[in-house]
Amino acid sequence: MTQKYTLIFFLSIFLVGNAKMLNAQTVYSGIYKTFSGNTGYHHLTRNSGGNTSAVYINQEGSGDILTLSSGIYAPNQNNRLVFRNNGSINMGERGGNYDFQVRRTGAEGSVVLLLEADSDNSVENSNPLIKMLQDGKTIGANIGFSESQFGIDNFGIGMRYSGQDKNDVFIIKTQNGFVGIGTKSPDSKLTVRGKIHSQEVKIDLNGAVVPDYVFLDDYNLKSLEEIESFIDKNGHLENIPSAKQVEEEGWNVKSMNLKMLEKIEELTLYVIEQNKINKEQQEEIAALKKQLHHLTK
């Protein structure tokens, strides 16, 4: 009698693929497996409407809710996707206390996460974006691509505070690698709209010449009268941009520091020359005082 019911049970499993199951049944344990070498697949279709799940899996115990694995089946072996009882999801290896974990071990290769919103190679609003929110969505961050937030083809990091979005915090233009902070339109390798606070800044000369040539014997050091004449005519020092030029073109730190150093070195030569003149004058004054002293005796 037992063999009869067992045969009926397994026949019902094979027949269910081609017939509708009219009555709900409860199976407490078992394995549904195709024969070795089977090239078909299992297909579960819900062919009616409704607002409930097509497949509902519930775990009343403390074990994992669902495990998808590959290869020869064995518990906790070759796990590919695990939905755990605590609500976390593990991909690759089971374990860890993270809400979502992707992990590979051994020689299985690197972990690569692909987010592709659109594959037709056209510019539009379908963009991959990661949103992180807390405190009732009043604080958070957006990371990824969003034409409306970061501009066309720009990778960005935007922040949210007190319910207000700021979308130009950090921008990378994919076509040239330019980085913008506080701006969506960087025009250089790094463009910052705002103040920068740093403990130290180091600038490579890249072929620029430090103006020690000022101290060479053949350097044409202009006279103070020539400098005065240039200032009277132009309103600024020679080789130094005017206030209008700086306002329009900005201040190039490297080139201007070198020009300022040139002027400092020129000024040093003027001071040295004036010191020589002062010493000669002091010697002449001392000699005149000595002569005057002899005359007044």
mmCIF file of N, CA and C in Angstrom, residues 159-239:
data_model
loop_
_atom_site.group_PDB
_atom_site.id
_atom_site.type_symbol
_atom_site.label_atom_id
_atom_site.label_comp_id
_atom_site.label_asym_id
_atom_site.label_seq_id
_atom_site.Cartn_x
_atom_site.Cartn_y
_atom_site.Cartn_z
ATOM 1 N N MET A 159 25.116 65.501 -2.266
ATOM 2 C CA MET A 159 24.761 65.370 -0.861
ATOM 3 C C MET A 159 23.357 65.924 -0.617
ATOM 4 N N ARG A 160 22.769 65.466 0.472
ATOM 5 C CA ARG A 160 21.444 65.938 0.874
ATOM 6 C C ARG A 160 21.479 66.247 2.366
ATOM 7 N N TYR A 161 21.072 67.459 2.724
ATOM 8 C CA TYR A 161 21.059 67.854 4.133
ATOM 9 C C TYR A 161 19.850 68.750 4.379
ATOM 10 N N SER A 162 19.152 68.448 5.475
ATOM 11 C CA SER A 162 17.924 69.186 5.825
ATOM 12 C C SER A 162 16.918 69.167 4.681
ATOM 13 N N GLY A 163 16.885 68.068 3.943
ATOM 14 C CA GLY A 163 15.920 67.916 2.861
ATOM 15 C C GLY A 163 16.283 68.643 1.589
ATOM 16 N N GLN A 164 17.467 69.277 1.538
ATOM 17 C CA GLN A 164 17.879 70.025 0.356
ATOM 18 C C GLN A 164 19.038 69.306 -0.336
ATOM 19 N N ASP A 165 18.930 69.149 -1.664
ATOM 20 C CA ASP A 165 19.965 68.469 -2.440
ATOM 21 C C ASP A 165 21.025 69.452 -2.917
ATOM 22 N N LYS A 166 22.280 69.024 -2.851
ATOM 23 C CA LYS A 166 23.395 69.783 -3.422
ATOM 24 C C LYS A 166 24.120 68.833 -4.360
ATOM 25 N N ASN A 167 23.989 69.074 -5.658
ATOM 26 C CA ASN A 167 24.392 68.085 -6.653
ATOM 27 C C ASN A 167 25.730 68.367 -7.319
ATOM 28 N N ASP A 168 26.453 69.408 -6.881
ATOM 29 C CA ASP A 168 27.740 69.705 -7.512
ATOM 30 C C ASP A 168 28.893 69.533 -6.528
ATOM 31 N N VAL A 169 28.722 68.624 -5.568
ATOM 32 C CA VAL A 169 29.765 68.415 -4.569
ATOM 33 C C VAL A 169 31.032 67.865 -5.208
ATOM 34 N N PHE A 170 30.878 66.824 -6.034
ATOM 35 C CA PHE A 170 32.033 66.190 -6.675
ATOM 36 C C PHE A 170 31.597 65.681 -8.042
ATOM 37 N N ILE A 171 32.274 66.138 -9.092
ATOM 38 C CA ILE A 171 31.900 65.789 -10.462
ATOM 39 C C ILE A 171 33.141 65.316 -11.220
ATOM 40 N N ILE A 172 32.980 64.256 -12.018
ATOM 41 C CA ILE A 172 34.030 63.836 -12.953
ATOM 42 C C ILE A 172 33.422 63.785 -14.349
ATOM 43 N N LYS A 173 34.002 64.542 -15.278
ATOM 44 C CA LYS A 173 33.544 64.510 -16.662
ATOM 45 C C LYS A 173 34.182 63.299 -17.339
ATOM 46 N N THR A 174 33.345 62.385 -17.810
ATOM 47 C CA THR A 174 33.866 61.130 -18.355
ATOM 48 C C THR A 174 34.637 61.331 -19.654
ATOM 49 N N GLN A 175 34.343 62.384 -20.432
ATOM 50 C CA GLN A 175 34.999 62.548 -21.724
ATOM 51 C C GLN A 175 36.446 63.006 -21.603
ATOM 52 N N ASN A 176 36.831 63.638 -20.470
ATOM 53 C CA ASN A 176 38.216 64.103 -20.345
ATOM 54 C C ASN A 176 38.817 63.865 -18.963
ATOM 55 N N GLY A 177 38.039 63.359 -18.021
ATOM 56 C CA GLY A 177 38.562 63.077 -16.692
ATOM 57 C C GLY A 177 38.689 64.295 -15.805
ATOM 58 N N PHE A 178 38.201 65.464 -16.246
ATOM 59 C CA PHE A 178 38.278 66.660 -15.419
ATOM 60 C C PHE A 178 37.423 66.487 -14.164
ATOM 61 N N VAL A 179 37.931 66.984 -13.044
ATOM 62 C CA VAL A 179 37.248 66.863 -11.756
ATOM 63 C C VAL A 179 36.762 68.238 -11.311
ATOM 64 N N GLY A 180 35.516 68.295 -10.899
ATOM 65 C CA GLY A 180 34.957 69.539 -10.401
ATOM 66 C C GLY A 180 34.464 69.390 -8.974
ATOM 67 N N ILE A 181 34.791 70.335 -8.130
ATOM 68 C CA ILE A 181 34.278 70.394 -6.762
ATOM 69 C C ILE A 181 33.522 71.706 -6.629
ATOM 70 N N GLY A 182 32.234 71.612 -6.394
ATOM 71 C CA GLY A 182 31.409 72.812 -6.325
ATOM 72 C C GLY A 182 30.987 73.331 -7.683
ATOM 73 N N THR A 183 31.263 72.586 -8.744
ATOM 74 C CA THR A 183 30.875 72.995 -10.092
ATOM 75 C C THR A 183 30.630 71.766 -10.952
ATOM 76 N N LYS A 184 29.674 71.869 -11.878
ATOM 77 C CA LYS A 184 29.386 70.788 -12.815
ATOM 78 C C LYS A 184 30.151 70.936 -14.126
ATOM 79 N N SER A 185 30.909 72.024 -14.260
ATOM 80 C CA SER A 185 31.603 72.297 -15.523
ATOM 81 C C SER A 185 33.087 72.557 -15.285
ATOM 82 N N PRO A 186 33.837 71.553 -14.845
ATOM 83 C CA PRO A 186 35.276 71.759 -14.656
ATOM 84 C C PRO A 186 35.980 71.984 -15.984
ATOM 85 N N ASP A 187 36.907 72.943 -16.019
ATOM 86 C CA ASP A 187 37.627 73.258 -17.250
ATOM 87 C C ASP A 187 39.107 72.897 -17.163
ATOM 88 N N SER A 188 39.502 72.208 -16.091
ATOM 89 C CA SER A 188 40.882 71.775 -15.906
ATOM 90 C C SER A 188 40.877 70.428 -15.198
ATOM 91 N N LYS A 189 42.069 69.876 -14.983
ATOM 92 C CA LYS A 189 42.155 68.599 -14.285
ATOM 93 C C LYS A 189 41.440 68.654 -12.940
ATOM 94 N N LEU A 190 41.507 69.791 -12.273
ATOM 95 C CA LEU A 190 40.774 70.007 -11.026
ATOM 96 C C LEU A 190 40.277 71.436 -11.002
ATOM 97 N N THR A 191 38.965 71.593 -10.909
ATOM 98 C CA THR A 191 38.352 72.912 -10.817
ATOM 99 C C THR A 191 37.561 72.981 -9.520
ATOM 100 N N VAL A 192 37.889 73.961 -8.684
ATOM 101 C CA VAL A 192 37.223 74.118 -7.392
ATOM 102 C C VAL A 192 36.543 75.476 -7.365
ATOM 103 N N ARG A 193 35.243 75.451 -7.101
ATOM 104 C CA ARG A 193 34.511 76.702 -6.943
ATOM 105 C C ARG A 193 34.292 76.921 -5.448
ATOM 106 N N GLY A 194 35.164 77.716 -4.870
ATOM 107 C CA GLY A 194 35.106 77.947 -3.431
ATOM 108 C C GLY A 194 36.504 78.017 -2.847
ATOM 109 N N LYS A 195 36.590 78.038 -1.544
ATOM 110 C CA LYS A 195 37.862 78.163 -0.845
ATOM 111 C C LYS A 195 38.509 76.795 -0.658
ATOM 112 N N ILE A 196 39.849 76.794 -0.613
ATOM 113 C CA ILE A 196 40.626 75.586 -0.362
ATOM 114 C C ILE A 196 41.472 75.809 0.881
ATOM 115 N N HIS A 197 41.414 74.887 1.815
ATOM 116 C CA HIS A 197 42.220 74.956 3.034
ATOM 117 C C HIS A 197 43.186 73.781 3.015
ATOM 118 N N SER A 198 44.475 74.082 3.005
ATOM 119 C CA SER A 198 45.483 73.029 2.925
ATOM 120 C C SER A 198 46.652 73.371 3.830
ATOM 121 N N GLN A 199 47.315 72.353 4.361
ATOM 122 C CA GLN A 199 48.503 72.578 5.171
ATOM 123 C C GLN A 199 49.730 72.838 4.307
ATOM 124 N N GLU A 200 49.724 72.321 3.102
ATOM 125 C CA GLU A 200 50.883 72.505 2.227
ATOM 126 C C GLU A 200 50.479 72.256 0.783
ATOM 127 N N VAL A 201 51.059 73.039 -0.126
ATOM 128 C CA VAL A 201 50.826 72.861 -1.561
ATOM 129 C C VAL A 201 52.181 72.799 -2.256
ATOM 130 N N LYS A 202 52.408 71.770 -3.032
ATOM 131 C CA LYS A 202 53.655 71.605 -3.775
ATOM 132 C C LYS A 202 53.356 71.692 -5.262
ATOM 133 N N ILE A 203 54.120 72.545 -5.970
ATOM 134 C CA ILE A 203 53.901 72.763 -7.397
ATOM 135 C C ILE A 203 55.167 72.394 -8.157
ATOM 136 N N ASP A 204 55.044 71.520 -9.140
ATOM 137 C CA ASP A 204 56.177 71.167 -9.998
ATOM 138 C C ASP A 204 56.394 72.267 -11.031
ATOM 139 N N LEU A 205 57.666 72.570 -11.319
ATOM 140 C CA LEU A 205 57.975 73.637 -12.269
ATOM 141 C C LEU A 205 57.692 73.229 -13.705
ATOM 142 N N ASN A 206 57.918 71.942 -14.044
ATOM 143 C CA ASN A 206 57.669 71.451 -15.407
ATOM 144 C C ASN A 206 58.333 72.329 -16.464
ATOM 145 N N GLY A 207 59.607 72.603 -16.288
ATOM 146 C CA GLY A 207 60.353 73.366 -17.284
ATOM 147 C C GLY A 207 60.460 74.847 -16.998
ATOM 148 N N ALA A 208 59.677 75.362 -16.071
ATOM 149 C CA ALA A 208 59.776 76.783 -15.738
ATOM 150 C C ALA A 208 61.118 77.065 -15.061
ATOM 151 N N VAL A 209 61.624 78.299 -15.228
ATOM 152 C CA VAL A 209 62.954 78.670 -14.734
ATOM 153 C C VAL A 209 62.821 79.556 -13.504
ATOM 154 N N VAL A 210 63.503 79.149 -12.430
ATOM 155 C CA VAL A 210 63.565 79.997 -11.242
ATOM 156 C C VAL A 210 64.454 81.199 -11.569
ATOM 157 N N PRO A 211 64.032 82.427 -11.251
ATOM 158 C CA PRO A 211 64.724 83.630 -11.737
ATOM 159 C C PRO A 211 66.033 83.969 -11.025
ATOM 160 N N ASP A 212 66.900 82.982 -10.801
ATOM 161 C CA ASP A 212 68.225 83.296 -10.270
ATOM 162 C C ASP A 212 69.098 83.969 -11.322
ATOM 163 N N TYR A 213 68.614 84.008 -12.571
ATOM 164 C CA TYR A 213 69.343 84.707 -13.630
ATOM 165 C C TYR A 213 69.487 86.188 -13.317
ATOM 166 N N VAL A 214 68.681 86.685 -12.387
ATOM 167 C CA VAL A 214 68.764 88.098 -12.000
ATOM 168 C C VAL A 214 70.147 88.420 -11.430
ATOM 169 N N PHE A 215 70.778 87.431 -10.800
ATOM 170 C CA PHE A 215 72.061 87.660 -10.145
ATOM 171 C C PHE A 215 73.256 87.451 -11.078
ATOM 172 N N LEU A 216 72.996 87.128 -12.343
ATOM 173 C CA LEU A 216 74.093 86.968 -13.295
ATOM 174 C C LEU A 216 74.617 88.338 -13.732
ATOM 175 N N ASP A 217 75.895 88.371 -14.104
ATOM 176 C CA ASP A 217 76.528 89.651 -14.454
ATOM 177 C C ASP A 217 75.912 90.287 -15.687
ATOM 178 N N ASP A 218 75.417 89.460 -16.621
ATOM 179 C CA ASP A 218 74.888 90.013 -17.863
ATOM 180 C C ASP A 218 73.394 90.340 -17.778
ATOM 181 N N TYR A 219 72.823 90.270 -16.581
ATOM 182 C CA TYR A 219 71.389 90.577 -16.461
ATOM 183 C C TYR A 219 71.171 92.080 -16.597
ATOM 184 N N ASN A 220 70.168 92.433 -17.387
ATOM 185 C CA ASN A 220 69.863 93.842 -17.628
ATOM 186 C C ASN A 220 68.933 94.366 -16.534
ATOM 187 N N LEU A 221 69.522 94.853 -15.461
ATOM 188 C CA LEU A 221 68.735 95.413 -14.359
ATOM 189 C C LEU A 221 68.412 96.867 -14.679
ATOM 190 N N LYS A 222 67.145 97.153 -14.803
ATOM 191 C CA LYS A 222 66.719 98.499 -15.174
ATOM 192 C C LYS A 222 66.985 99.459 -14.019
ATOM 193 N N SER A 223 67.198 100.695 -14.391
ATOM 194 C CA SER A 223 67.419 101.717 -13.368
ATOM 195 C C SER A 223 66.101 102.080 -12.704
ATOM 196 N N LEU A 224 66.184 102.664 -11.536
ATOM 197 C CA LEU A 224 64.974 103.072 -10.820
ATOM 198 C C LEU A 224 64.211 104.136 -11.602
ATOM 199 N N GLU A 225 64.930 104.946 -12.368
ATOM 200 C CA GLU A 225 64.268 105.950 -13.189
ATOM 201 C C GLU A 225 63.436 105.291 -14.295
ATOM 202 N N GLU A 226 63.957 104.211 -14.886
ATOM 203 C CA GLU A 226 63.215 103.478 -15.917
ATOM 204 C C GLU A 226 61.968 102.817 -15.325
ATOM 205 N N ILE A 227 62.116 102.271 -14.139
ATOM 206 C CA ILE A 227 60.973 101.639 -13.477
ATOM 207 C C ILE A 227 59.910 102.678 -13.157
ATOM 208 N N GLU A 228 60.332 103.823 -12.674
ATOM 209 C CA GLU A 228 59.383 104.890 -12.352
ATOM 210 C C GLU A 228 58.640 105.347 -13.595
ATOM 211 N N SER A 229 59.359 105.443 -14.712
ATOM 212 C CA SER A 229 58.738 105.870 -15.962
ATOM 213 C C SER A 229 57.692 104.854 -16.426
ATOM 214 N N PHE A 230 58.002 103.552 -16.297
ATOM 215 C CA PHE A 230 57.042 102.515 -16.711
ATOM 216 C C PHE A 230 55.792 102.556 -15.836
ATOM 217 N N ILE A 231 55.969 102.728 -14.536
ATOM 218 C CA ILE A 231 54.824 102.778 -13.622
ATOM 219 C C ILE A 231 53.948 103.987 -13.933
ATOM 220 N N ASP A 232 54.574 105.135 -14.190
ATOM 221 C CA ASP A 232 53.799 106.337 -14.503
ATOM 222 C C ASP A 232 52.967 106.146 -15.768
ATOM 223 N N LYS A 233 53.500 105.387 -16.725
ATOM 224 C CA LYS A 233 52.817 105.191 -18.003
ATOM 225 C C LYS A 233 51.760 104.099 -17.950
ATOM 226 N N ASN A 234 52.020 103.003 -17.214
ATOM 227 C CA ASN A 234 51.152 101.816 -17.270
ATOM 228 C C ASN A 234 50.387 101.530 -15.983
ATOM 229 N N GLY A 235 50.823 102.064 -14.884
ATOM 230 C CA GLY A 235 50.091 101.871 -13.632
ATOM 231 C C GLY A 235 50.364 100.549 -12.939
ATOM 232 N N HIS A 236 51.403 99.825 -13.364
ATOM 233 C CA HIS A 236 51.775 98.567 -12.697
ATOM 234 C C HIS A 236 53.217 98.245 -13.046
ATOM 235 N N LEU A 237 53.798 97.257 -12.345
ATOM 236 C CA LEU A 237 55.173 96.865 -12.609
ATOM 237 C C LEU A 237 55.287 96.145 -13.948
ATOM 238 N N GLU A 238 56.459 96.258 -14.562
ATOM 239 C CA GLU A 238 56.713 95.561 -15.818
ATOM 240 C C GLU A 238 56.750 94.049 -15.578
ATOM 241 N N ASN A 239 56.171 93.284 -16.512
ATOM 242 C CA ASN A 239 56.084 91.813 -16.442
ATOM 243 C C ASN A 239 55.145 91.311 -15.345
#
